[in-house]
Amino acid sequence: MTAREDLALRVDSMSDEVSRIFEEETEGGRRHTWFELCDDCIKFLDQRYLPLREEWVICRDERDVALCIKNMVVRGAPAIGISAAFGVWLGLKKRVEKGQKVDYKVFCEIKNVILDSRPTAYNLFRALQDMEEEFVSSQGSDLVERMRRKALEIWFLDFKSCYLIGKNGAQLIPDEGTVFTICNTGSLATGGWGTAFSAIKYAVKKLGKDIEVISLETRPFLQGARLTTWELIREKIKFKLIVDSASAFVMSKSSPHISCVLTGADRILKDGTVSNKIGTLMLAILSKHFSIPFYVLAPKTTIDVSSDTIPLEQRDPREVKEIFGVKITHDETNVINYVFDITPPELISSIITEDGIFRYPYSF
Ligand code: MRU
């Protein structure tokens, strides 16, 4: 398929305004902050080392992509979904080029490798489901090309969702003020401007609001300290970094009051229960205590209407016991390393998606 035909696909699925921004920012659908698409591979910016150094990892099949998701070279719920889709395409392409038969069983083998990478982000399941539907309806000589286009479409739609989440969310941010955020919810975590980060960016860049961001460092992987600060500096948005445990005191001391807390989500249930980065529940409880609005921003691909439970990831204790490979505690120390927590709907003021601003009781 030519670049021009790819463009037609994008224009079909996006408004003109978003399509134009997409064209400008992604070099016509070739690259985004954290990835570059090639003919037979995808390159990921290794988020484990930012901001200290910029290294790229080349992935040629589903195993490479699954490893990058597992090791958090790539992270953030929508980014995980997009990576999964391109991983399926690469896995199928590799087999077809080797002359191997590609049937539904093979598709499921590829899918299961990626499915095993991380459990919580619902976007991973949604993207694999979308790729599966495309596979089932695409048997034939153009299978690999159709799968590539489907993966591109998943990216394009996320770019659009991010923009609209930003536009909707920015309405809730006052003209001047200070907002709290946790983890990294920006372009490094998504296919576009981000989720919570997109609302901040839209408020500052498009609406000219005078906003300062308080970014939590986000132990233990330090997405806030390493990645959100990197993005805020690139966007020239004012910010301060705090350690997670300073949240209560900074909120209590802030005058004027903190305007709102903005977070992303890895999975949202139909009743509005939200799973997001560890520390989100703490912020929600604090927000209730200090009467600060608490907003969750996510695309619809994060909403799981099919289940009442959330698989919560626990990661390697070494993430807590070491910092950049340097031990900070006794070898025999036992660790609890839940990397996500669960926030009940009664602590959430609104959930913002590309479709608008939703309040309890939820009907997305
Ligand atoms: O462990 P991570 O870095 O993948 O966790 C990311 C988050 O918790 C984000 O808040 C979430 O994915 C939504 S933001 C796009």
PDB file of N, CA, C and O in Angstrom, residues 125-169:
ATOM      1  N   PHE A 125      -5.628  -6.294  25.499  1.00  0.00           N
ATOM      2  CA  PHE A 125      -6.627  -7.286  25.104  1.00  0.00           C
ATOM      3  C   PHE A 125      -7.479  -6.761  23.954  1.00  0.00           C
ATOM      4  O   PHE A 125      -7.800  -7.487  23.024  1.00  0.00           O
ATOM      5  N   ARG A 126      -7.845  -5.478  24.046  1.00  0.00           N
ATOM      6  CA  ARG A 126      -8.669  -4.875  22.986  1.00  0.00           C
ATOM      7  C   ARG A 126      -7.956  -4.910  21.639  1.00  0.00           C
ATOM      8  O   ARG A 126      -8.527  -5.260  20.602  1.00  0.00           O
ATOM      9  N   ALA A 127      -6.666  -4.545  21.659  1.00  0.00           N
ATOM     10  CA  ALA A 127      -5.909  -4.496  20.406  1.00  0.00           C
ATOM     11  C   ALA A 127      -5.785  -5.910  19.817  1.00  0.00           C
ATOM     12  O   ALA A 127      -5.945  -6.098  18.598  1.00  0.00           O
ATOM     13  N   LEU A 128      -5.535  -6.891  20.673  1.00  0.00           N
ATOM     14  CA  LEU A 128      -5.387  -8.266  20.160  1.00  0.00           C
ATOM     15  C   LEU A 128      -6.726  -8.790  19.637  1.00  0.00           C
ATOM     16  O   LEU A 128      -6.771  -9.504  18.631  1.00  0.00           O
ATOM     17  N   GLN A 129      -7.785  -8.402  20.301  1.00  0.00           N
ATOM     18  CA  GLN A 129      -9.137  -8.787  19.844  1.00  0.00           C
ATOM     19  C   GLN A 129      -9.416  -8.176  18.454  1.00  0.00           C
ATOM     20  O   GLN A 129      -9.897  -8.850  17.548  1.00  0.00           O
ATOM     21  N   ASP A 130      -9.077  -6.905  18.296  1.00  0.00           N
ATOM     22  CA  ASP A 130      -9.287  -6.223  17.010  1.00  0.00           C
ATOM     23  C   ASP A 130      -8.449  -6.894  15.914  1.00  0.00           C
ATOM     24  O   ASP A 130      -8.908  -7.073  14.778  1.00  0.00           O
ATOM     25  N   MET A 131      -7.212  -7.252  16.250  1.00  0.00           N
ATOM     26  CA  MET A 131      -6.345  -7.914  15.267  1.00  0.00           C
ATOM     27  C   MET A 131      -6.906  -9.294  14.916  1.00  0.00           C
ATOM     28  O   MET A 131      -6.855  -9.724  13.759  1.00  0.00           O
ATOM     29  N   GLU A 132      -7.469  -9.963  15.910  1.00  0.00           N
ATOM     30  CA  GLU A 132      -8.033 -11.300  15.661  1.00  0.00           C
ATOM     31  C   GLU A 132      -9.225 -11.202  14.709  1.00  0.00           C
ATOM     32  O   GLU A 132      -9.352 -11.978  13.760  1.00  0.00           O
ATOM     33  N   GLU A 133     -10.096 -10.223  14.957  1.00  0.00           N
ATOM     34  CA  GLU A 133     -11.260 -10.046  14.071  1.00  0.00           C
ATOM     35  C   GLU A 133     -10.800  -9.776  12.641  1.00  0.00           C
ATOM     36  O   GLU A 133     -11.353 -10.302  11.675  1.00  0.00           O
ATOM     37  N   GLU A 134      -9.766  -8.961  12.509  1.00  0.00           N
ATOM     38  CA  GLU A 134      -9.247  -8.649  11.178  1.00  0.00           C
ATOM     39  C   GLU A 134      -8.659  -9.907  10.528  1.00  0.00           C
ATOM     40  O   GLU A 134      -8.883 -10.169   9.348  1.00  0.00           O
ATOM     41  N   PHE A 135      -7.934 -10.692  11.335  1.00  0.00           N
ATOM     42  CA  PHE A 135      -7.324 -11.920  10.805  1.00  0.00           C
ATOM     43  C   PHE A 135      -8.410 -12.858  10.276  1.00  0.00           C
ATOM     44  O   PHE A 135      -8.312 -13.384   9.163  1.00  0.00           O
ATOM     45  N   VAL A 136      -9.445 -13.036  11.072  1.00  0.00           N
ATOM     46  CA  VAL A 136     -10.495 -13.995  10.700  1.00  0.00           C
ATOM     47  C   VAL A 136     -11.180 -13.578   9.397  1.00  0.00           C
ATOM     48  O   VAL A 136     -11.562 -14.416   8.584  1.00  0.00           O
ATOM     49  N   SER A 137     -11.278 -12.255   9.159  1.00  0.00           N
ATOM     50  CA  SER A 137     -11.960 -11.817   7.934  1.00  0.00           C
ATOM     51  C   SER A 137     -10.969 -11.534   6.791  1.00  0.00           C
ATOM     52  O   SER A 137     -11.360 -11.002   5.760  1.00  0.00           O
ATOM     53  N   SER A 138      -9.681 -11.895   6.958  1.00  0.00           N
ATOM     54  CA  SER A 138      -8.685 -11.493   5.952  1.00  0.00           C
ATOM     55  C   SER A 138      -7.895 -12.633   5.327  1.00  0.00           C
ATOM     56  O   SER A 138      -6.764 -12.408   4.931  1.00  0.00           O
ATOM     57  N   GLN A 139      -8.388 -13.834   5.331  1.00  0.00           N
ATOM     58  CA  GLN A 139      -7.590 -14.915   4.720  1.00  0.00           C
ATOM     59  C   GLN A 139      -7.327 -14.566   3.258  1.00  0.00           C
ATOM     60  O   GLN A 139      -8.177 -14.018   2.590  1.00  0.00           O
ATOM     61  N   GLY A 140      -6.118 -14.859   2.785  1.00  0.00           N
ATOM     62  CA  GLY A 140      -5.825 -14.582   1.372  1.00  0.00           C
ATOM     63  C   GLY A 140      -4.467 -13.962   1.205  1.00  0.00           C
ATOM     64  O   GLY A 140      -3.722 -13.780   2.163  1.00  0.00           O
ATOM     65  N   SER A 141      -4.155 -13.584  -0.034  1.00  0.00           N
ATOM     66  CA  SER A 141      -2.797 -13.155  -0.354  1.00  0.00           C
ATOM     67  C   SER A 141      -2.425 -11.818   0.289  1.00  0.00           C
ATOM     68  O   SER A 141      -1.255 -11.550   0.507  1.00  0.00           O
ATOM     69  N   ASP A 142      -3.419 -10.965   0.564  1.00  0.00           N
ATOM     70  CA  ASP A 142      -3.067  -9.658   1.145  1.00  0.00           C
ATOM     71  C   ASP A 142      -3.178  -9.640   2.668  1.00  0.00           C
ATOM     72  O   ASP A 142      -3.263  -8.581   3.285  1.00  0.00           O
ATOM     73  N   LEU A 143      -3.126 -10.833   3.278  1.00  0.00           N
ATOM     74  CA  LEU A 143      -3.294 -10.938   4.730  1.00  0.00           C
ATOM     75  C   LEU A 143      -2.333 -10.031   5.511  1.00  0.00           C
ATOM     76  O   LEU A 143      -2.760  -9.246   6.366  1.00  0.00           O
ATOM     77  N   VAL A 144      -1.030 -10.119   5.193  1.00  0.00           N
ATOM     78  CA  VAL A 144      -0.040  -9.369   5.969  1.00  0.00           C
ATOM     79  C   VAL A 144      -0.297  -7.866   5.844  1.00  0.00           C
ATOM     80  O   VAL A 144      -0.245  -7.119   6.823  1.00  0.00           O
ATOM     81  N   GLU A 145      -0.609  -7.417   4.634  1.00  0.00           N
ATOM     82  CA  GLU A 145      -0.873  -5.998   4.414  1.00  0.00           C
ATOM     83  C   GLU A 145      -2.118  -5.538   5.180  1.00  0.00           C
ATOM     84  O   GLU A 145      -2.144  -4.455   5.771  1.00  0.00           O
ATOM     85  N   ARG A 146      -3.125  -6.394   5.191  1.00  0.00           N
ATOM     86  CA  ARG A 146      -4.346  -6.021   5.927  1.00  0.00           C
ATOM     87  C   ARG A 146      -4.085  -5.942   7.422  1.00  0.00           C
ATOM     88  O   ARG A 146      -4.619  -5.081   8.118  1.00  0.00           O
ATOM     89  N   MET A 147      -3.219  -6.823   7.904  1.00  0.00           N
ATOM     90  CA  MET A 147      -2.899  -6.788   9.331  1.00  0.00           C
ATOM     91  C   MET A 147      -2.073  -5.535   9.670  1.00  0.00           C
ATOM     92  O   MET A 147      -2.238  -4.932  10.730  1.00  0.00           O
ATOM     93  N   ARG A 148      -1.193  -5.151   8.760  1.00  0.00           N
ATOM     94  CA  ARG A 148      -0.415  -3.919   8.981  1.00  0.00           C
ATOM     95  C   ARG A 148      -1.359  -2.712   9.040  1.00  0.00           C
ATOM     96  O   ARG A 148      -1.242  -1.843   9.902  1.00  0.00           O
ATOM     97  N   ARG A 149      -2.304  -2.694   8.114  1.00  0.00           N
ATOM     98  CA  ARG A 149      -3.246  -1.567   8.080  1.00  0.00           C
ATOM     99  C   ARG A 149      -4.108  -1.521   9.334  1.00  0.00           C
ATOM    100  O   ARG A 149      -4.435  -0.455   9.842  1.00  0.00           O
ATOM    101  N   LYS A 150      -4.483  -2.688   9.827  1.00  0.00           N
ATOM    102  CA  LYS A 150      -5.301  -2.722  11.051  1.00  0.00           C
ATOM    103  C   LYS A 150      -4.509  -2.158  12.235  1.00  0.00           C
ATOM    104  O   LYS A 150      -5.034  -1.383  13.039  1.00  0.00           O
ATOM    105  N   ALA A 151      -3.220  -2.556  12.310  1.00  0.00           N
ATOM    106  CA  ALA A 151      -2.381  -2.036  13.397  1.00  0.00           C
ATOM    107  C   ALA A 151      -2.237  -0.513  13.278  1.00  0.00           C
ATOM    108  O   ALA A 151      -2.325   0.212  14.274  1.00  0.00           O
ATOM    109  N   LEU A 152      -2.053  -0.031  12.047  1.00  0.00           N
ATOM    110  CA  LEU A 152      -1.977   1.424  11.831  1.00  0.00           C
ATOM    111  C   LEU A 152      -3.265   2.102  12.288  1.00  0.00           C
ATOM    112  O   LEU A 152      -3.247   3.149  12.923  1.00  0.00           O
ATOM    113  N   GLU A 153      -4.377   1.475  11.956  1.00  0.00           N
ATOM    114  CA  GLU A 153      -5.678   2.057  12.315  1.00  0.00           C
ATOM    115  C   GLU A 153      -5.823   2.162  13.842  1.00  0.00           C
ATOM    116  O   GLU A 153      -6.326   3.168  14.364  1.00  0.00           O
ATOM    117  N   ILE A 154      -5.352   1.115  14.556  1.00  0.00           N
ATOM    118  CA  ILE A 154      -5.408   1.138  16.024  1.00  0.00           C
ATOM    119  C   ILE A 154      -4.593   2.330  16.538  1.00  0.00           C
ATOM    120  O   ILE A 154      -5.014   3.057  17.442  1.00  0.00           O
ATOM    121  N   TRP A 155      -3.444   2.555  15.923  1.00  0.00           N
ATOM    122  CA  TRP A 155      -2.629   3.728  16.308  1.00  0.00           C
ATOM    123  C   TRP A 155      -3.365   5.037  15.988  1.00  0.00           C
ATOM    124  O   TRP A 155      -3.512   5.917  16.841  1.00  0.00           O
ATOM    125  N   PHE A 156      -3.874   5.152  14.735  1.00  0.00           N
ATOM    126  CA  PHE A 156      -4.560   6.400  14.326  1.00  0.00           C
ATOM    127  C   PHE A 156      -5.727   6.711  15.261  1.00  0.00           C
ATOM    128  O   PHE A 156      -5.944   7.846  15.655  1.00  0.00           O
ATOM    129  N   LEU A 157      -6.471   5.678  15.602  1.00  0.00           N
ATOM    130  CA  LEU A 157      -7.647   5.908  16.448  1.00  0.00           C
ATOM    131  C   LEU A 157      -7.230   6.333  17.852  1.00  0.00           C
ATOM    132  O   LEU A 157      -7.902   7.156  18.484  1.00  0.00           O
ATOM    133  N   ASP A 158      -6.113   5.804  18.326  1.00  0.00           N
ATOM    134  CA  ASP A 158      -5.644   6.234  19.644  1.00  0.00           C
ATOM    135  C   ASP A 158      -5.158   7.684  19.600  1.00  0.00           C
ATOM    136  O   ASP A 158      -5.402   8.453  20.534  1.00  0.00           O
ATOM    137  N   PHE A 159      -4.499   8.051  18.509  1.00  0.00           N
ATOM    138  CA  PHE A 159      -4.059   9.448  18.360  1.00  0.00           C
ATOM    139  C   PHE A 159      -5.273  10.371  18.461  1.00  0.00           C
ATOM    140  O   PHE A 159      -5.269  11.368  19.196  1.00  0.00           O
ATOM    141  N   LYS A 160      -6.304  10.003  17.748  1.00  0.00           N
ATOM    142  CA  LYS A 160      -7.527  10.824  17.737  1.00  0.00           C
ATOM    143  C   LYS A 160      -8.167  10.865  19.136  1.00  0.00           C
ATOM    144  O   LYS A 160      -8.548  11.928  19.626  1.00  0.00           O
ATOM    145  N   SER A 161      -8.240   9.689  19.771  1.00  0.00           N
ATOM    146  CA  SER A 161      -8.848   9.640  21.113  1.00  0.00           C
ATOM    147  C   SER A 161      -8.092  10.531  22.076  1.00  0.00           C
ATOM    148  O   SER A 161      -8.689  11.267  22.874  1.00  0.00           O
ATOM    149  N   CYS A 162      -6.750  10.456  22.019  1.00  0.00           N
ATOM    150  CA  CYS A 162      -5.933  11.268  22.927  1.00  0.00           C
ATOM    151  C   CYS A 162      -6.255  12.756  22.753  1.00  0.00           C
ATOM    152  O   CYS A 162      -6.389  13.500  23.729  1.00  0.00           O
ATOM    153  N   TYR A 163      -6.359  13.169  21.494  1.00  0.00           N
ATOM    154  CA  TYR A 163      -6.616  14.588  21.217  1.00  0.00           C
ATOM    155  C   TYR A 163      -7.968  15.004  21.812  1.00  0.00           C
ATOM    156  O   TYR A 163      -8.094  16.044  22.472  1.00  0.00           O
ATOM    157  N   LEU A 164      -8.961  14.159  21.614  1.00  0.00           N
ATOM    158  CA  LEU A 164     -10.306  14.490  22.099  1.00  0.00           C
ATOM    159  C   LEU A 164     -10.395  14.412  23.623  1.00  0.00           C
ATOM    160  O   LEU A 164     -11.096  15.204  24.261  1.00  0.00           O
ATOM    161  N   ILE A 165      -9.664  13.462  24.212  1.00  0.00           N
ATOM    162  CA  ILE A 165      -9.596  13.384  25.688  1.00  0.00           C
ATOM    163  C   ILE A 165      -8.996  14.688  26.211  1.00  0.00           C
ATOM    164  O   ILE A 165      -9.471  15.264  27.187  1.00  0.00           O
ATOM    165  N   GLY A 166      -7.953  15.149  25.537  1.00  0.00           N
ATOM    166  CA  GLY A 166      -7.307  16.403  25.945  1.00  0.00           C
ATOM    167  C   GLY A 166      -8.276  17.571  25.864  1.00  0.00           C
ATOM    168  O   GLY A 166      -8.388  18.383  26.789  1.00  0.00           O
ATOM    169  N   LYS A 167      -8.992  17.623  24.753  1.00  0.00           N
ATOM    170  CA  LYS A 167      -9.945  18.716  24.533  1.00  0.00           C
ATOM    171  C   LYS A 167     -11.061  18.685  25.589  1.00  0.00           C
ATOM    172  O   LYS A 167     -11.412  19.711  26.169  1.00  0.00           O
ATOM    173  N   ASN A 168     -11.595  17.488  25.847  1.00  0.00           N
ATOM    174  CA  ASN A 168     -12.667  17.365  26.846  1.00  0.00           C
ATOM    175  C   ASN A 168     -12.149  17.656  28.250  1.00  0.00           C
ATOM    176  O   ASN A 168     -12.778  18.369  29.034  1.00  0.00           O
ATOM    177  N   GLY A 169     -10.981  17.093  28.567  1.00  0.00           N
ATOM    178  CA  GLY A 169     -10.431  17.230  29.916  1.00  0.00           C
ATOM    179  C   GLY A 169     -10.003  18.652  30.221  1.00  0.00           C
ATOM    180  O   GLY A 169     -10.123  19.108  31.368  1.00  0.00           O
TER     181      GLY A 169
END
